[in-house]
Coordinates of C-alpha atoms in Angstrom, one line a residue:
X578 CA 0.0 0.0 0.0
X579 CA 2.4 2.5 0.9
X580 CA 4.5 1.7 -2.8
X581 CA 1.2 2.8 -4.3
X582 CA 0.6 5.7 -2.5
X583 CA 4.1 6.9 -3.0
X584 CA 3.6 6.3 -7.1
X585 CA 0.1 8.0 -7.0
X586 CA 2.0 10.9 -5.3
X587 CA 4.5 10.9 -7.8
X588 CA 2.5 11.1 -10.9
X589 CA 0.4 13.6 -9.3
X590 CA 3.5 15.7 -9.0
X591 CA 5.4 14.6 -12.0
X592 CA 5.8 18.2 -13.5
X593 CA 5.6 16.9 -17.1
X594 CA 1.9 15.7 -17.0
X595 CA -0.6 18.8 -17.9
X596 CA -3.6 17.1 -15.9
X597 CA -1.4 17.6 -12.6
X598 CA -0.7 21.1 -12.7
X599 CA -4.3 21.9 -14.0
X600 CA -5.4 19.7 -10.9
X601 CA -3.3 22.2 -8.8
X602 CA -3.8 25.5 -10.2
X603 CA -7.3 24.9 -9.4
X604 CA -7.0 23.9 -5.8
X605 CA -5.2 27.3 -4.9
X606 CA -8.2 28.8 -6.9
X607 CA -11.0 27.6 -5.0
X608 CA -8.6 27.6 -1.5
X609 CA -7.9 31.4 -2.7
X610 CA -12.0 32.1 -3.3
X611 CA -12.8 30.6 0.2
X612 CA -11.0 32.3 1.9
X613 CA -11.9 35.5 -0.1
X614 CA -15.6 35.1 0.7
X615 CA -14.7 34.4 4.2
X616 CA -12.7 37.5 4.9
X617 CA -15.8 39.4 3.0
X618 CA -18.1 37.7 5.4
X619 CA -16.1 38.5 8.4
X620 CA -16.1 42.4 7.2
X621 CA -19.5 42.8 6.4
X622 CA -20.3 40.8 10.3
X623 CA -17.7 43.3 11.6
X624 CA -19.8 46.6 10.0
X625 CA -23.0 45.1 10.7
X626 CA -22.7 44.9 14.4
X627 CA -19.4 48.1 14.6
X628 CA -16.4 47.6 16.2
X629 CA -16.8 48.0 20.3
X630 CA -17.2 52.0 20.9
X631 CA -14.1 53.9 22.6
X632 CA -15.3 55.9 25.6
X633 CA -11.9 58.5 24.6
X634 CA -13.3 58.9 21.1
X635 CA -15.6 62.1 20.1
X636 CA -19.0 61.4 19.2
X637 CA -19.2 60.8 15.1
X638 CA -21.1 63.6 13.4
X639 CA -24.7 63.1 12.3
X640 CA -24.8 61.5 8.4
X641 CA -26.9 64.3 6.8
X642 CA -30.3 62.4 5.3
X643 CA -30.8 62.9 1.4
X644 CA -33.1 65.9 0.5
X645 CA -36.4 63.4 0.2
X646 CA -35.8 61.7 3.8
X647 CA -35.1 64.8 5.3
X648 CA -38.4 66.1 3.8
X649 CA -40.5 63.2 5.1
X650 CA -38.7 62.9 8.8
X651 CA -39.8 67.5 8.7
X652 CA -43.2 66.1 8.1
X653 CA -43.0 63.3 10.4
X654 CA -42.3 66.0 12.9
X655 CA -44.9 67.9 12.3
X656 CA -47.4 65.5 13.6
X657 CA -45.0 65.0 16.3
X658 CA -45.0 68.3 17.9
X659 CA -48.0 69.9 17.1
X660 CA -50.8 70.7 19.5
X661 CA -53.4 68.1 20.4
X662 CA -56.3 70.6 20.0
X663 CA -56.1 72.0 16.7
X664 CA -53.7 70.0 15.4
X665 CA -51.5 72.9 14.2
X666 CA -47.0 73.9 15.2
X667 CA -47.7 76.6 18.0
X668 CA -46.9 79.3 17.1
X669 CA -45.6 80.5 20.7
X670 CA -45.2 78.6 23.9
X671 CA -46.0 75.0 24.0
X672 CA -47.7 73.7 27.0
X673 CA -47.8 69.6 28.2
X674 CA -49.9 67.8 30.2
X675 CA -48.5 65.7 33.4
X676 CA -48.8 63.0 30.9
X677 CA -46.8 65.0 28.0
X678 CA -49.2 65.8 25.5
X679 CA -48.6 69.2 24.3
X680 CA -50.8 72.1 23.8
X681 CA -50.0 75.2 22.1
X682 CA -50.6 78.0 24.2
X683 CA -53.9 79.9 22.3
X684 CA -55.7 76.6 22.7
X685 CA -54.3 76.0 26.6
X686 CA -56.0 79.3 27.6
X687 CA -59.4 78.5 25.7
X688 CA -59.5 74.9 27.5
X689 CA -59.5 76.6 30.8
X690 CA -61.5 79.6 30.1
X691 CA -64.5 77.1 29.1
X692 CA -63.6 74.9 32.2
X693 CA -64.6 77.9 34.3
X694 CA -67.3 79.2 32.7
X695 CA -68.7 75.0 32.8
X696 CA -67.7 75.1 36.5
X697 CA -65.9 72.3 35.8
X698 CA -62.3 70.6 36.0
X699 CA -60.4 71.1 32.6
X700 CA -59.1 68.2 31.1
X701 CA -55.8 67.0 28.8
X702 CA -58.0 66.1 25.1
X703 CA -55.8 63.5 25.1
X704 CA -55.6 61.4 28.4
X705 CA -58.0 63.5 30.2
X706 CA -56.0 64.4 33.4
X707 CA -56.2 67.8 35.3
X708 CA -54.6 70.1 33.7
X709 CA -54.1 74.1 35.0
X710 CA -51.9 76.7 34.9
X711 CA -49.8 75.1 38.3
X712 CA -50.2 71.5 36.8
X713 CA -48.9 72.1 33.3
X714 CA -45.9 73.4 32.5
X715 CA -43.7 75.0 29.7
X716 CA -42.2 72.5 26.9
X717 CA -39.1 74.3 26.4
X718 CA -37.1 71.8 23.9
X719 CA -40.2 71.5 22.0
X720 CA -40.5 75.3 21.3
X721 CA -37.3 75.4 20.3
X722 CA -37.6 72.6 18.1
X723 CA -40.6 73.7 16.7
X724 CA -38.9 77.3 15.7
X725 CA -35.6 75.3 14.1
X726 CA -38.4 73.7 11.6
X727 CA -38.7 75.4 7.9
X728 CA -41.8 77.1 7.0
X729 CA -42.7 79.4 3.9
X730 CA -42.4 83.3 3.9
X731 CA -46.2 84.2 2.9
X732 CA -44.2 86.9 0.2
X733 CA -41.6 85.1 -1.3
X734 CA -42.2 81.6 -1.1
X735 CA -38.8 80.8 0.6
X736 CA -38.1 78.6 3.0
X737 CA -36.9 80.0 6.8
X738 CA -36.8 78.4 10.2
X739 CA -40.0 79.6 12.0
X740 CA -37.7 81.6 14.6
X741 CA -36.4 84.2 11.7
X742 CA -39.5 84.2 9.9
X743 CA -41.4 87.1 11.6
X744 CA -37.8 89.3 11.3
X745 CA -37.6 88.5 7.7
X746 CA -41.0 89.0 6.7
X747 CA -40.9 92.5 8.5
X748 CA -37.3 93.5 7.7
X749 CA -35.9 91.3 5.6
X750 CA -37.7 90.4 2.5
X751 CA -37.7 92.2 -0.8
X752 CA -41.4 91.1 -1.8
X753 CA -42.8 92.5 1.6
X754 CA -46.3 94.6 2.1
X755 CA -46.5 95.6 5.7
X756 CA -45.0 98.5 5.3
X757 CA -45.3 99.5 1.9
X758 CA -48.4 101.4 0.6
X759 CA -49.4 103.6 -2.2
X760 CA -48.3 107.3 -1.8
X761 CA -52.0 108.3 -2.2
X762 CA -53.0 106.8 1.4
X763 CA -53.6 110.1 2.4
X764 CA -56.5 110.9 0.4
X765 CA -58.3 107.4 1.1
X766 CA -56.3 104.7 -1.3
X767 CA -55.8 101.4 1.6
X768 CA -53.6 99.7 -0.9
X769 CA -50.9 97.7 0.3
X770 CA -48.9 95.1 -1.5
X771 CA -45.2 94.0 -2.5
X772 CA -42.7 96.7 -2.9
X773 CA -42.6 95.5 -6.7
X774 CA -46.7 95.9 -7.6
X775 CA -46.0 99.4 -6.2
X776 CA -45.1 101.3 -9.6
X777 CA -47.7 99.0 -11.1
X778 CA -50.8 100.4 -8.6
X779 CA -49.7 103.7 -8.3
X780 CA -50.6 104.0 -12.2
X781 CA -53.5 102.8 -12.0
X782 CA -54.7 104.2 -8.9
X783 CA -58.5 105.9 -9.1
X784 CA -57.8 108.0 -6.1
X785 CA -56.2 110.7 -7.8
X786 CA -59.0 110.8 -10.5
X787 CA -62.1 111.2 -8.1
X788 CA -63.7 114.0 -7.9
X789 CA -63.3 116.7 -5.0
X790 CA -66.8 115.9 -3.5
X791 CA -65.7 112.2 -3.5
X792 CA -62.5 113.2 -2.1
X793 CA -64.4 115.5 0.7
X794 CA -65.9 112.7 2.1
X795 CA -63.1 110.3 2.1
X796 CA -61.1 113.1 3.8
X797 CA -64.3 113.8 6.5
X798 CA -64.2 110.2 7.4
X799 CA -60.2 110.3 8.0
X800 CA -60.8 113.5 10.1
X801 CA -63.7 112.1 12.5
X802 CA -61.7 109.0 13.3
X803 CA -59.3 111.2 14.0
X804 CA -60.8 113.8 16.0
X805 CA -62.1 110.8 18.5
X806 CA -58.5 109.5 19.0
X807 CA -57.3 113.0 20.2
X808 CA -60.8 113.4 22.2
X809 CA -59.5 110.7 24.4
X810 CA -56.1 112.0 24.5
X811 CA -57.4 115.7 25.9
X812 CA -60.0 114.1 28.0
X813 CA -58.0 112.2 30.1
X814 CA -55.0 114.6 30.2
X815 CA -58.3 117.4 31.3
X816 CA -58.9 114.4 34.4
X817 CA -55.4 114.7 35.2
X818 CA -55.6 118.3 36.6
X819 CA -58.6 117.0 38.8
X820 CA -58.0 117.6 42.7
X821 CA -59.6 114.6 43.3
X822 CA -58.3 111.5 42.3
X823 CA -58.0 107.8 43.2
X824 CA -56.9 105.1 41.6
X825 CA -56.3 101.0 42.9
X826 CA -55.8 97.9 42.3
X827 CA -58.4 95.6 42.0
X828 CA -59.4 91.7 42.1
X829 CA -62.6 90.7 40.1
X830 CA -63.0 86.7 42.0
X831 CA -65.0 84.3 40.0
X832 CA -68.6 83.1 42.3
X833 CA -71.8 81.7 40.8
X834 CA -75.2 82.8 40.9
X835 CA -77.8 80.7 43.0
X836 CA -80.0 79.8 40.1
X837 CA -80.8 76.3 39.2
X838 CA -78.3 76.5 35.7
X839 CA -75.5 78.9 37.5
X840 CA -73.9 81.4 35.6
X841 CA -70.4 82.8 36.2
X842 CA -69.4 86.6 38.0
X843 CA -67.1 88.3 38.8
X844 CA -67.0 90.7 41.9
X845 CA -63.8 92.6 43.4
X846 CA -63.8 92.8 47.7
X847 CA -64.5 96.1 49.0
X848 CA -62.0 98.5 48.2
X849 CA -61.7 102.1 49.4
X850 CA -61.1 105.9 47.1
X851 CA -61.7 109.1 47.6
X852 CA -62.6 108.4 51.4
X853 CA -65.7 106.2 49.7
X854 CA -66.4 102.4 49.5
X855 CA -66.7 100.7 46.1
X856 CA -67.2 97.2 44.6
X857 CA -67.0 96.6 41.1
X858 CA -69.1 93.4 39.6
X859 CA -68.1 92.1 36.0
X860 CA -69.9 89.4 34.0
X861 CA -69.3 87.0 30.7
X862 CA -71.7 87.6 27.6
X863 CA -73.8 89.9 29.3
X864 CA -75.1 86.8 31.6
X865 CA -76.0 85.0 28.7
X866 CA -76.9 81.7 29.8
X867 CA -74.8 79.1 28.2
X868 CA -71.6 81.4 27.4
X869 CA -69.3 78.3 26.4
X870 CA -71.3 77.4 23.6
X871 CA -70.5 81.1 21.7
X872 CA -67.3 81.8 20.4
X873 CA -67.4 85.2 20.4
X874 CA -66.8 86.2 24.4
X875 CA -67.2 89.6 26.3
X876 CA -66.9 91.1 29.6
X877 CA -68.5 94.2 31.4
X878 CA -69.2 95.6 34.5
X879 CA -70.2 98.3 36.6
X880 CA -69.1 100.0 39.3
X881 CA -71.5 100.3 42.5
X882 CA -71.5 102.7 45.8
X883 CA -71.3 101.2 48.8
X884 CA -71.3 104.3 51.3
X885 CA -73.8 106.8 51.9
X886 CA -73.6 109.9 50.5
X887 CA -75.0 113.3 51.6
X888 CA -74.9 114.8 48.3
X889 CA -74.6 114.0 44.5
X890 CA -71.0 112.5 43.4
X891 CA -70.4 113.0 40.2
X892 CA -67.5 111.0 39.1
X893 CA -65.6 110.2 36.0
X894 CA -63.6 106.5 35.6
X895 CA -61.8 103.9 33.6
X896 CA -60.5 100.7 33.9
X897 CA -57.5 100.0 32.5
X898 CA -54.8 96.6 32.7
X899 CA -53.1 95.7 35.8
X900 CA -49.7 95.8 36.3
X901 CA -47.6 92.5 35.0
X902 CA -50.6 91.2 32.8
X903 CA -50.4 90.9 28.9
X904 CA -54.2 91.9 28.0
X905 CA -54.4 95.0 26.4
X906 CA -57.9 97.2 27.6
X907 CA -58.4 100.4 25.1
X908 CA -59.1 103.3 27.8
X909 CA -62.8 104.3 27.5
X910 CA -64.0 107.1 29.9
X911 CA -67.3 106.6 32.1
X912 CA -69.4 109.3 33.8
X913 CA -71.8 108.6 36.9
X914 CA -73.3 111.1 39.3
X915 CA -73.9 108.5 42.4
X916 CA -76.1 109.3 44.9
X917 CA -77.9 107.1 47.6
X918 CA -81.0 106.3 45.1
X919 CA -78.5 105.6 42.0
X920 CA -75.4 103.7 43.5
X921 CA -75.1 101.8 40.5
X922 CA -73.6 102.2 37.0
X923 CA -74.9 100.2 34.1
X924 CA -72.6 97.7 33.0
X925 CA -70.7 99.0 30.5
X926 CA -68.4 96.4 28.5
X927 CA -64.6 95.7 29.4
X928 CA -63.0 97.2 25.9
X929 CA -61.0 94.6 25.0
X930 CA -59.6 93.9 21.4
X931 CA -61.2 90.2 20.9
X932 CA -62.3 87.2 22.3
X933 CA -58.8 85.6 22.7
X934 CA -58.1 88.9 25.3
X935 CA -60.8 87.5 27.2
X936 CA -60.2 84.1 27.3
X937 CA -57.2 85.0 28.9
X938 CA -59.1 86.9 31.6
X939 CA -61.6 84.0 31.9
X940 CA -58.3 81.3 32.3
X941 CA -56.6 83.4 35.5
X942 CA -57.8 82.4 38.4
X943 CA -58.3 86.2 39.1
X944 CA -58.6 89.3 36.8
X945 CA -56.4 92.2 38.0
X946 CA -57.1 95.3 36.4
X947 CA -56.0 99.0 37.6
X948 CA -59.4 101.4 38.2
X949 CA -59.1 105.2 38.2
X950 CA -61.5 107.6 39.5
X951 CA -62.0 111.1 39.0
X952 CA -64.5 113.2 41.0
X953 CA -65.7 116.3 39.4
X954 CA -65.6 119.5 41.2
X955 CA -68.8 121.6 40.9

């Protein structure tokens, strides 16, 4: 056996035969291929699962996505972080539940102003927990998310992170309107439009073709708006130089009436000016009697007497914001002579701009406003 093995060996090695070194040649081929596929196998095991992290190495830097994934992962994001209510990106701050569902701050203040005017507890939409002003807070890293995410300038069509938006539209972009309008505004044109349809209108403008009676009465109506801004102006700097005036603080505290379907008040505590006692009473929708189910949403009130008098008081007053809030009140001037037969004013509505303004005064658990009152001297 071993005789044969050694000739079998032999030929097999003989260099002169062909079959041999064909035999051969294709060994280290297919020894060659293995282990090719092998070391490609190991490489493609060692990407797969990464070589073992070094705590000493910096952090890699983010692989920017292609143009269409970053698109969809923007969109993606937008369902993300907008508000549970109205399904929309706030716009300002972003408010969260105890349970993390956001709400954009517009929406926020209209859940609790109806949970007040219901008498009830306001609710998350979402999970349904309590939510109010000392449950929820602020989502900071969402807001700022939020104003890193591109939106389209209204003028141009480009694209700008929402936090540069408002500066570019009013500063920044050539296709603006806000400021630019025709050069015939003072005789009644309201255009206003892109710096580049300027030339354009101001050609064709009909203002400077009407006639002068047309022109009269555009001008009359300019001059009587006008003449009531500075009416208010003189009258309250004319209080000013009163002897007698008082002005305070107050704290209109929500109660309910006794009727069987309640309806919300407000009413201040006593307070005391000008060496008399006052209360002021306020109330939503003119004590209509299911408020929550109107979207439009007003306040007035009156002010009311509470000491005797020996003699007429005639007095002049406003109401204006308190200090530290962010609801703006145009001032509006009131006259009352109060006596003990007529202690009471009529209510007279709060002049706010809208119904969001009160919504905000209808979400605080009080409204703090700043009275002024003016006695006339006979």
């Amino acid at each position: 056996m071993s005789s044969l093995e050694e000739r079998d060996v032999g030929v097999a090695a003989a260099p002169g035969s062909s079959s041999a070194g064909l035999g051969v040649g294709a060994v280290g081929v297919a020894v060659e291929a293995v282990a090719g596929v092998a070391a490609m196998q190991e490489e493609v095991a060692i990407r797969r699962e990464g070589p073992e992290p070094d705590p000493d190495e910096p952090p890699k830097k983010r692989v920017k996505l292609p143009e269409g994934e970053a698109g969809k992962l923007e969109e993606r994001l937008y369902s993300v972080l907008c508000c549970t209510v109205c399904l929309d990106l706030p716009k300002a701050s972003v408010y969260q539940c105890t349970n993390g569902h956001l709400m954009c701050a517009g929406c926020f203040i209209h859940l609790l102003a109806d949970s007040r005017l219901k008498e009830e507890q306001a609710t998350c939409p979402n999970c349904r927990c309590e939510i109010s002003k000392n449950l929820c807070c602020r989502n900071l890293a969402v807001e700022k998310a939020v104003s890193e995410l591109p939106t389209e300038c209204t003028f141009c069509l480009k694209q700008f992170p929402r936090s540069s938006l408002e500066r570019h539209q009013k500063e920044e972009c050539q296709d603006r309107y806000t400021v630019t309008q025709c050069k015939y505004k003072r005789i009644g044109c309201p255009w206003q439009g892109p710096f580049h349809e300027l030339p354009a209108h101001e050609s064709e403008c009909s203002h400077p073709t009407k006639t002068g009676t047309e022109l009269m009465g555009i001008l009359g109506e300019m001059d009587q708006s006008h003449r009531r801004d500075m009416q208010l102006y003189n009258s309250i700097f004319s209080l000013l130089c009163y002897e007698k005036i008082g002005f305070t603080e107050v704290q209109f505290r929500p109660y309910r009436t006794d009727d069987f379907i309640t309806r919300l008040y407000y009413e201040t505590p006593r307070f005391t000016v000008l060496n008399q006692t006052w209360v002021l009473k306020a109330r939503v929708n003119d004590s209509e009697r299911n408020p929550n189910l109107s979207c439009k949403r007003t306040l007035s009130f009156q002010l009311i007497l509470k000491s005797k008098v020996n003699s007429v008081l005639e007095c002049s007053f406003l109401l204006l914001k308190g200090p530290y809030d962010d609801v703006w009140i145009k001032p509006v001037i009131h006259h009352h002579s109060f006596s003990n037969d007529t202690n009471e004013t009529d209510y007279v509505p709060l002049p706010i701009s809208d119904s969001v303004e009160c919504n905000k005064l209808l979400a605080a658990k009080n409204i703090n406003l700043r009275l002024f009152i003016f006695q006339v001297q006979k």
